[in-house]
Coordinates of C-alpha atoms and ligand atoms in Angstrom, one line a residue:
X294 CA 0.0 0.0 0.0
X295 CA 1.4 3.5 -0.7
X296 CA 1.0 5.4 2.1
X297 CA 0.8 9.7 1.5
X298 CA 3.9 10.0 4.3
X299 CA 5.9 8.0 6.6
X300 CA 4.7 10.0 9.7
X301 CA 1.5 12.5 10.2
X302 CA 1.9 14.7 13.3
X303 CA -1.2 16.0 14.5
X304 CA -0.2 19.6 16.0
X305 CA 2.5 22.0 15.2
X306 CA 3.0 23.3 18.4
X307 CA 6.7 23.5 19.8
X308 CA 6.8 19.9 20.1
X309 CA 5.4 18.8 17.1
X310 CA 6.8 21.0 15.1
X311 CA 10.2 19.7 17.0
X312 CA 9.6 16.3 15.3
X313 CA 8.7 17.3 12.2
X314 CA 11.9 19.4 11.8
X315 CA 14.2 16.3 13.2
X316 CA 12.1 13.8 11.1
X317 CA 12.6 15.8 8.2
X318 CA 16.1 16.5 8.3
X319 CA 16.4 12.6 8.4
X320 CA 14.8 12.4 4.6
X321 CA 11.7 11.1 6.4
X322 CA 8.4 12.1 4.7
X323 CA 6.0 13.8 7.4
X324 CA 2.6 15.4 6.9
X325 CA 2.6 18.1 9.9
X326 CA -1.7 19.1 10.5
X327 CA -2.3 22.0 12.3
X328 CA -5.4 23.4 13.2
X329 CA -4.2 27.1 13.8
X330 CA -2.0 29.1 10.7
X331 CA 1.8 29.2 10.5
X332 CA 3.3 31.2 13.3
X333 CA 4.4 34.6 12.3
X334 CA 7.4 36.1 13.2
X335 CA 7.5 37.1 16.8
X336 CA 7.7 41.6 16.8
X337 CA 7.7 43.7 19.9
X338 CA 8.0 43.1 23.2
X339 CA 8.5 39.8 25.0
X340 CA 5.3 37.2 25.1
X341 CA 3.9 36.4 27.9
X342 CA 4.6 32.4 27.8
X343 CA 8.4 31.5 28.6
X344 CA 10.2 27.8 29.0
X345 CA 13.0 27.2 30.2
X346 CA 14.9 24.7 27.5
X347 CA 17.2 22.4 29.1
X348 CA 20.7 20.9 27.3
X349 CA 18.9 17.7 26.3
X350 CA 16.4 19.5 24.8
X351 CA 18.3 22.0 22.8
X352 CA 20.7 19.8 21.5
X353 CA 17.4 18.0 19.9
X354 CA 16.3 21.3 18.5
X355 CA 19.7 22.2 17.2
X356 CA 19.9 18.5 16.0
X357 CA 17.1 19.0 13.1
X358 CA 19.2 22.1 11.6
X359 CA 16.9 24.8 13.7
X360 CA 18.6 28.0 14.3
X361 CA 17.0 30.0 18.2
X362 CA 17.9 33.7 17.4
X363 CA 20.6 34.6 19.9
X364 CA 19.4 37.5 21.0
X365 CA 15.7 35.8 22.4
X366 CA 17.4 33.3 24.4
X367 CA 18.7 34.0 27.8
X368 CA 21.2 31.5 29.1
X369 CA 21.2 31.0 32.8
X370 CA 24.1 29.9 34.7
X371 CA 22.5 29.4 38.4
X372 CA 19.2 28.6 39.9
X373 CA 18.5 29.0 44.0
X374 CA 15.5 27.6 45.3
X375 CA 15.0 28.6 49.2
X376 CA 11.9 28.7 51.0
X377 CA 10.7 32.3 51.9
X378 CA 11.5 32.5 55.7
X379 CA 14.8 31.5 54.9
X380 CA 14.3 28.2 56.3
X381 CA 15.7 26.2 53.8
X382 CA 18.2 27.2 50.7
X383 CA 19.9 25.5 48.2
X384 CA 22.0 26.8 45.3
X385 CA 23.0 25.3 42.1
X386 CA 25.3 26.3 39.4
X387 CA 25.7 24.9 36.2
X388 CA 29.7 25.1 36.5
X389 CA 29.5 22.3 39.7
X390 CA 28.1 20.0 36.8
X391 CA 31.0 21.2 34.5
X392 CA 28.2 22.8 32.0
X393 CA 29.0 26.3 31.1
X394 CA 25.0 27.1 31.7
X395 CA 21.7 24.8 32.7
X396 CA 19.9 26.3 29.4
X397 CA 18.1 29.0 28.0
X398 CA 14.8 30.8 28.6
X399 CA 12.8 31.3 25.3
X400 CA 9.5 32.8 24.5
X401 CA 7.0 30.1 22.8
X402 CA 6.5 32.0 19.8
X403 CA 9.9 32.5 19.6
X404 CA 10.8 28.9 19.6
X405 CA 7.5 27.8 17.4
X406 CA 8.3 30.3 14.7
X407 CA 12.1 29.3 14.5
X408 CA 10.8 25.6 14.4
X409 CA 8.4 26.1 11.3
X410 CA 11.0 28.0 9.6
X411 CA 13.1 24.9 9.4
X412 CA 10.4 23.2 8.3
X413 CA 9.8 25.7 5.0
X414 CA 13.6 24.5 3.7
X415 CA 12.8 20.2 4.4
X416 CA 11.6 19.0 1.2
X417 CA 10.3 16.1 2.7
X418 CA 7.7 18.1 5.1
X419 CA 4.5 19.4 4.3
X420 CA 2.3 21.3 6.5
X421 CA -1.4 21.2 6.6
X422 CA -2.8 24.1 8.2
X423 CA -6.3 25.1 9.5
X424 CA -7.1 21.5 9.7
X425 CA -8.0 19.0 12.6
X426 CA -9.3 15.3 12.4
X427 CA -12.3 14.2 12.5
X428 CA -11.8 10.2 12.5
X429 CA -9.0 7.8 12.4
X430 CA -8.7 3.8 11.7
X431 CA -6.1 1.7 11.5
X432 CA -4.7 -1.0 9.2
X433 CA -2.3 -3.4 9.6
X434 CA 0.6 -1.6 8.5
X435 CA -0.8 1.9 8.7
X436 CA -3.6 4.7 9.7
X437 CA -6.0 6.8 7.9
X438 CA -6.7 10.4 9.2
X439 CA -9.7 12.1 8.1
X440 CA -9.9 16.1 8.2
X441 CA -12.0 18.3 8.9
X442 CA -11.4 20.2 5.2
X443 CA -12.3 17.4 3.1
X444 CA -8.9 15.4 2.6
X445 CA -7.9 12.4 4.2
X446 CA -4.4 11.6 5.2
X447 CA -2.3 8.4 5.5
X448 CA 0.2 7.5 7.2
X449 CA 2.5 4.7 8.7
X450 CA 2.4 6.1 12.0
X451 CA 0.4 9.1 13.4
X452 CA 1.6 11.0 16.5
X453 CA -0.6 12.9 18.5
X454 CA 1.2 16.5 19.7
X455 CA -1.7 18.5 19.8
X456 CA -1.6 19.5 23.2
X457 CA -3.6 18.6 26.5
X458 CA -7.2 19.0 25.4
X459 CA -5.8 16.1 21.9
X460 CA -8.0 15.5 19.6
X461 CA -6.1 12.3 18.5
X462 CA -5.9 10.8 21.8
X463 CA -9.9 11.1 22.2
X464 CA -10.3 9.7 18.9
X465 CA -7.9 6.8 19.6
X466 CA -10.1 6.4 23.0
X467 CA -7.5 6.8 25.3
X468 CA -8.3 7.8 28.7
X469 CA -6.2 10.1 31.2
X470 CA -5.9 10.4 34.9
X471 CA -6.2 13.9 36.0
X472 CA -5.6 16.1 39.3
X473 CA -6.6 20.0 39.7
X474 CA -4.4 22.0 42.2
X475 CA -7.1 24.5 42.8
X476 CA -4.1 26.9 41.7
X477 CA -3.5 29.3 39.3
X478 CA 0.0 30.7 38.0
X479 CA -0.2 34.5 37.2
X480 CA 2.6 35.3 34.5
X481 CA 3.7 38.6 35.2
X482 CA 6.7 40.2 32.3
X483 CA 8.4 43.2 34.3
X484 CA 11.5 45.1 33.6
X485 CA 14.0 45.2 36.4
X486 CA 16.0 48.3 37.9
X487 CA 18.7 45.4 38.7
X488 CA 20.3 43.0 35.9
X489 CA 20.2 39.5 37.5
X490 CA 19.8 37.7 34.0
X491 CA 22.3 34.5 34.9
X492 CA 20.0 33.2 37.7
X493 CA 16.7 31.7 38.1
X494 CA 15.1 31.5 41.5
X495 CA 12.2 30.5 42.9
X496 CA 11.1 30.8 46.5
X497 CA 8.4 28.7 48.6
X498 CA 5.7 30.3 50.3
X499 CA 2.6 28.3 52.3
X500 CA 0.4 29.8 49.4
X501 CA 2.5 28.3 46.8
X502 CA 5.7 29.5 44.9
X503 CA 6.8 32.4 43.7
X504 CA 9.7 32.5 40.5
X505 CA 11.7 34.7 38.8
X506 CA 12.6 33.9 35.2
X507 CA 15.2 36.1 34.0
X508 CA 15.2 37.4 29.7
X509 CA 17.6 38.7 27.8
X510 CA 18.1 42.7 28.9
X511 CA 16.7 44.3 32.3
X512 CA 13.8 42.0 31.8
X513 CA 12.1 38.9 33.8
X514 CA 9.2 36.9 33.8
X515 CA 7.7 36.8 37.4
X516 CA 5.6 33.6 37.7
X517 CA 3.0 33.8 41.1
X518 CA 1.2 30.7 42.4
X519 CA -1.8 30.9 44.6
X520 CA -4.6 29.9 45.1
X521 CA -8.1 30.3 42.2
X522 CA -9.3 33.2 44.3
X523 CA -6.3 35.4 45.3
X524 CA -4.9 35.4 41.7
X525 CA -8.4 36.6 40.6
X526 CA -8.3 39.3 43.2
X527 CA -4.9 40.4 42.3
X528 CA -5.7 40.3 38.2
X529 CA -8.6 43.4 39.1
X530 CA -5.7 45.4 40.2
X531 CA -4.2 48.2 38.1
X532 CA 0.0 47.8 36.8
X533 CA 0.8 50.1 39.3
X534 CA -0.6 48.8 42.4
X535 CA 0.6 45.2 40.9
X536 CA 3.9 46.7 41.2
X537 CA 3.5 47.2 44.8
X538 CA 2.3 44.0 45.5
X539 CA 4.9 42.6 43.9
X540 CA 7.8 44.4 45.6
X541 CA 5.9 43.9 48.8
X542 CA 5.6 39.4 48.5
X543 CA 8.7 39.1 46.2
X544 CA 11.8 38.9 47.8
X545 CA 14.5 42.3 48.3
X546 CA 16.7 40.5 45.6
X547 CA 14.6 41.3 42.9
X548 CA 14.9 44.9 43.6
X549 CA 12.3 47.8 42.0
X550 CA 10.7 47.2 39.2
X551 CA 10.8 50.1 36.3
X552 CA 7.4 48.3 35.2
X553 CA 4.9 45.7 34.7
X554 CA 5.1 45.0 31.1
X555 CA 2.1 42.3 30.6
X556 CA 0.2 39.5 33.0
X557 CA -2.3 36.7 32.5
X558 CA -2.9 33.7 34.6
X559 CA -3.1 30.1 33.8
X560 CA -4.9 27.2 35.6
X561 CA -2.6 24.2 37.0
X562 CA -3.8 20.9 36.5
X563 CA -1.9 17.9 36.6
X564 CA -3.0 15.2 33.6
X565 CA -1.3 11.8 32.5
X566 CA -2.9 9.4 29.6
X567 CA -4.0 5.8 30.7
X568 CA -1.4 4.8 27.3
X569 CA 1.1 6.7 25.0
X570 CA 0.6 4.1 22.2
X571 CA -2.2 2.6 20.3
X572 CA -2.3 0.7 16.8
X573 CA 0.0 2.9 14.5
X574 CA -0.3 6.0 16.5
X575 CA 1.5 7.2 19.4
X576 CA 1.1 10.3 21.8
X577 CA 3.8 12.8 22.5
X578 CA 4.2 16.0 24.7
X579 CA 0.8 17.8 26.3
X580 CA -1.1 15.6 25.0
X581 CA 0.5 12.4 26.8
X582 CA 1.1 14.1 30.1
X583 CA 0.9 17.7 31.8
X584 CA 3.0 18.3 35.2
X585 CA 2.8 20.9 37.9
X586 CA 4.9 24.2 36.0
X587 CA 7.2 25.2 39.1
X588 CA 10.1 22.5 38.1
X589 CA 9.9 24.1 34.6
X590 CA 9.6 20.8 32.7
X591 CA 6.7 20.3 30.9
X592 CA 8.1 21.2 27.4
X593 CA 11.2 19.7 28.5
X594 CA 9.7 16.2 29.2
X595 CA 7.7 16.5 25.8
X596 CA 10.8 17.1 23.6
X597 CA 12.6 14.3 25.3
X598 CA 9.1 12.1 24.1
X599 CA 9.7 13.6 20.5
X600 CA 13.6 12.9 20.9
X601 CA 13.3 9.3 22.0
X602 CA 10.9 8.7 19.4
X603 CA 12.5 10.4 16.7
X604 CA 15.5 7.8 17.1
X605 CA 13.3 5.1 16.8
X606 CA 11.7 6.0 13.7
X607 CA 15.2 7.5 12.2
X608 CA 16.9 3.8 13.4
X609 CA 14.0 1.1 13.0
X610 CA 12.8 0.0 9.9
X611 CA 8.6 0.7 10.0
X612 CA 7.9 3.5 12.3
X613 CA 4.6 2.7 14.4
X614 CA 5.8 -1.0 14.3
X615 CA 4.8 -2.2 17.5
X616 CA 8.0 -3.1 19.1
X617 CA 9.3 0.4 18.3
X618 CA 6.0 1.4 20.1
X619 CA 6.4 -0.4 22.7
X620 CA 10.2 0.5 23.9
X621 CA 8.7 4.5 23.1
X622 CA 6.2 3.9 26.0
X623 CA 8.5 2.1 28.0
X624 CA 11.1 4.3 28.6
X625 CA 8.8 7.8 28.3
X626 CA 6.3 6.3 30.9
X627 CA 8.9 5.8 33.3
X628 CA 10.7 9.5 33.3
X629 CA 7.6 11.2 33.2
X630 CA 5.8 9.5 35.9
X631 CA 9.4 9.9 37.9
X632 CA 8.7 13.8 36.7
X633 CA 5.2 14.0 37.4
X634 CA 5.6 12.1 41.2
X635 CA 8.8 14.7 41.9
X636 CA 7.2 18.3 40.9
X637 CA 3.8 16.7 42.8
X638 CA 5.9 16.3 45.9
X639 CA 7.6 19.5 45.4
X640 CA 4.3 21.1 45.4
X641 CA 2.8 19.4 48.6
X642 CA 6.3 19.8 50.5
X643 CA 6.2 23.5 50.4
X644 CA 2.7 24.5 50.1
X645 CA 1.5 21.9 52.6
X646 CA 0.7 21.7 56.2
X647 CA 3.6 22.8 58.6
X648 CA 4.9 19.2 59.4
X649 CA 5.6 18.6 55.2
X650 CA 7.3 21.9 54.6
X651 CA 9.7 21.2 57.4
X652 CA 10.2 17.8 55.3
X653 CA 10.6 20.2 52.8
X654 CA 13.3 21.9 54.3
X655 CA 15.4 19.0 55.4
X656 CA 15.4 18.1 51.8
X657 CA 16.9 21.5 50.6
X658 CA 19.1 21.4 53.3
X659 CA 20.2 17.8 52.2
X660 CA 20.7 19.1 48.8
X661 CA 22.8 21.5 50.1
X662 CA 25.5 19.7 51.8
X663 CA 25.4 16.4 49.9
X664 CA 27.3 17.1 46.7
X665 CA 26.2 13.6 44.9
X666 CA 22.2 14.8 45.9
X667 CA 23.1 17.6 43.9
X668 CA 24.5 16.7 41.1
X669 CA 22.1 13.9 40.6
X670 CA 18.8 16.6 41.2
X671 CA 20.9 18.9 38.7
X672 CA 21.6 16.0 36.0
X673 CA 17.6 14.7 35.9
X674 CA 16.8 18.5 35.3
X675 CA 18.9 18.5 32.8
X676 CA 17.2 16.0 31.1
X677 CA 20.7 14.1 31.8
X678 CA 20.9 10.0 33.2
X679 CA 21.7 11.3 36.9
X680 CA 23.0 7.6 37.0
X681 CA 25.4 7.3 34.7
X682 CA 29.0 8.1 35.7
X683 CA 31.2 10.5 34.2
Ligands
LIG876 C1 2.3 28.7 33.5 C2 3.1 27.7 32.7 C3 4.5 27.8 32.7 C4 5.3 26.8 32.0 N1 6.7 26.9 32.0 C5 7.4 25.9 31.4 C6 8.9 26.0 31.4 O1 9.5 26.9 31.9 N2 9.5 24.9 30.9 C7 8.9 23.9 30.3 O2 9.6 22.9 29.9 N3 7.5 23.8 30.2 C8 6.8 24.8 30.8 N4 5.4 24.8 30.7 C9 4.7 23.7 30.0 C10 4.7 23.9 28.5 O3 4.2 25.2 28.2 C11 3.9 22.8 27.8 O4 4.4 21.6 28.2 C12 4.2 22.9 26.2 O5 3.6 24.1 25.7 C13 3.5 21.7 25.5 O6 3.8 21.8 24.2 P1 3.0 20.9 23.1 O7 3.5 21.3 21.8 O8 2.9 19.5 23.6 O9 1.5 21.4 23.2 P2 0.8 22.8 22.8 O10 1.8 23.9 23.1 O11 -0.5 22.9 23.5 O12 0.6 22.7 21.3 C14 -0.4 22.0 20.7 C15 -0.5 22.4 19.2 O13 -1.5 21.6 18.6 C16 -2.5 22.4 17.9 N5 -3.7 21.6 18.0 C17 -4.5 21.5 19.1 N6 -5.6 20.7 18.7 C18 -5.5 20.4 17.4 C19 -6.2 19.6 16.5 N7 -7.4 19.1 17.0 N8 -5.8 19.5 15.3 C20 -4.7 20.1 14.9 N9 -3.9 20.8 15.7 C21 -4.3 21.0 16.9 C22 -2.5 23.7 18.6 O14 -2.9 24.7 17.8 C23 -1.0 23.8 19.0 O15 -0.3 24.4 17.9 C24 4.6 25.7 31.4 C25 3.2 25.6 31.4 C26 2.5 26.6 32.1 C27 1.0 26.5 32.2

């Protein structure tokens, strides 16, 4: 049977797109559907949504030819996490884990746009845009997708990257677990009196964490956890008595702000599918799992899903075979559950009761004075085997 393309991606969000671009440098034909239109190049002043990209994940991205403009991306060499009282504190730096930085931080759009852009110059990608399916069946040695523009699509595998609320993965009738923390993280893009663009930090409080993320120039992108109600209080008031409540909860280190740029806030939910694989299709990023944001992982943990499957389908010989399948859910399942069980604990040590954020403590004060800890918590950030000696 001729099949239209090796692999259809459904969603050509950051990792999608990530695949597509590492799939097509390979030579391997890929039909990318997208239900919005091509991203356009990112103007003005920063976008609200940042991630942090760790080295595992930008040596992926760099991998498929994609070039991040230099002067988006804001390395970062350190990242404290300390609990508010000053309680408990632990510092890391990149240069203890002889990296030169942990990574960069990158707006979406930045990273989306740069993504596509590769995929203009593969050959052997096409993108389908202002489409979504509306059915899918399998055969024995490939899948059908029907869109919702009249065409119908087929493909030897079809990967599902279209984000938490996946079509595919409803389609497929695959179930996920979910949690709601009743929490919502206010993004707030400020520009700082003081430069402090080579550290990250992020401070506990009972009512949930609060994070600087530093960007390129006197700029940062404050993220603020709490609870449904006080975020929605605190989104009536104006930029300028924001700015005061800021310098008030924040800690001294983050100095005066000049001003508040742009805010929104985001709901957290915490959502895992039942299974990442079905007959010829397989699930990838959002829409296979969504952790608690304070680790900074989410995107991180989906790119390593697109890289691990990428080198399946680049070394096997038929991509959605089901042993290729199978070793994809394997070894994904297992470091994101380990991701999703570590930021859930996070959360619960330092925004539970009193006895759980002294735990809390001890364990920052463990990670402190135990170099190995350290270096191990720094390597599985990294996206890194913390086992695996040097
Ligand atoms: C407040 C907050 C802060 C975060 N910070 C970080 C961080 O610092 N580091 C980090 O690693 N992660 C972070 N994350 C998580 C990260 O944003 C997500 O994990 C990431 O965006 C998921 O990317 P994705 O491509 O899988 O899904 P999405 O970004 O949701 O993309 C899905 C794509 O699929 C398309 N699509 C949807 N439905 C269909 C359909 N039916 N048909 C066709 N196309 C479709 C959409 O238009 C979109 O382009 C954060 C999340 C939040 C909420």
């Amino acid at each position: 049977m001729q099949w239209d393309h090796d692999i259809v991606i459904v969603g050509g969000g950051m990792v999608g797109a990530a695949l597509a671009a590492r799939l097509g440098d390979a030579d391997i034909s890929v039909g990318l559907v997208e239900r919005g239109s091509a991203p356009t190049p990112p103007s003005g002043d920063y976008d609200l949504r940042i991630s942090s990209l760790n080295a595992r994940s930008l040596a992926f991205v760099e991998a498929s030819g994609t070039v991040l403009p230099e002067d988006r991306c804001c390395p970062f060499r350190h990242i404290d996490v300390a609990n508010q009282d000053g309680s408990g504190h632990s510092l890391f730096s990149a240069h203890d884990s002889g990296m030169d930085d942990f990574g960069i931080f990158i707006e979406n759009r930045t990273l989306q746009y740069a993504l596509w852009q590769r995929l203009e110059n593969l050959p052997s990608v096409t993108c389908y845009t202002q489409c979504a399916p509306l059915s899918t069946m399998a055969a024995s040695t490939g899948r059908m997708l029907e869109l919702d523009n009249g065409k119908t699509l087929s493909a030897r595998l079809i990967v599902g990257a279209d984000g938490a609320h996946s079509t595919l993965r409803e389609l497929a009738g695959i179930g996920v677990s979910s949690h709601d923390y009743h929490q919502r993280a206010m993004i707030i893009n400020v520009e700082t009196e003081l430069p402090q663009q080579d550290i990250s930090w992020q401070y506990f409080t009972p009512t949930g964490p609060i994070a600087m993320l530093p960007l390129s120039g006197q700029r940062a992108s404050l993220v603020w956890y709490d609870s449904d109600e006080a975020t929605k209080a605190r989104e009536q008031l104006s930029n300028d008595a924001l700015k005061m409540a800021i310098e008030t909860a924040f800690p001294e280190r983050l100095g005066k702000l000049t001003r508040v740029v742009a805010r929104a806030s985001f709901p957290i939910k915490r959502q895992h599918a039942k299974r990442y694989i079905g007959k010829r299709l397989a699930l990838i990023g959002d829409a296979a799992h969504v952790v608690h944001p304070l680790a900074g992982q989410g995107l991180n943990i989906g790119l390593h899903d697109a890289d691990t499957l990428a080198e399946l389908i680049i070394n096997g010989r038929d991509p959605g075979d089901y042993i290729s399948l199978h070793k994809f859910e394997c070894q994904r399942r297992l470091a994101n559950q380990a991701m999703i069980a570590a930021t859930d604990s996070f959360h619960h040590l330092f925004t539970g009761s009193k006895p759980l954020r002294q735990l809390g403590d001890l364990s920052l004060h463990l990670a402190e004075r135990v170099p190995l800890a350290k270096r191990m918590m720094m390597q599985q950030a990294n996206g890194l085997n913390p086992f695996k000696m040097r």
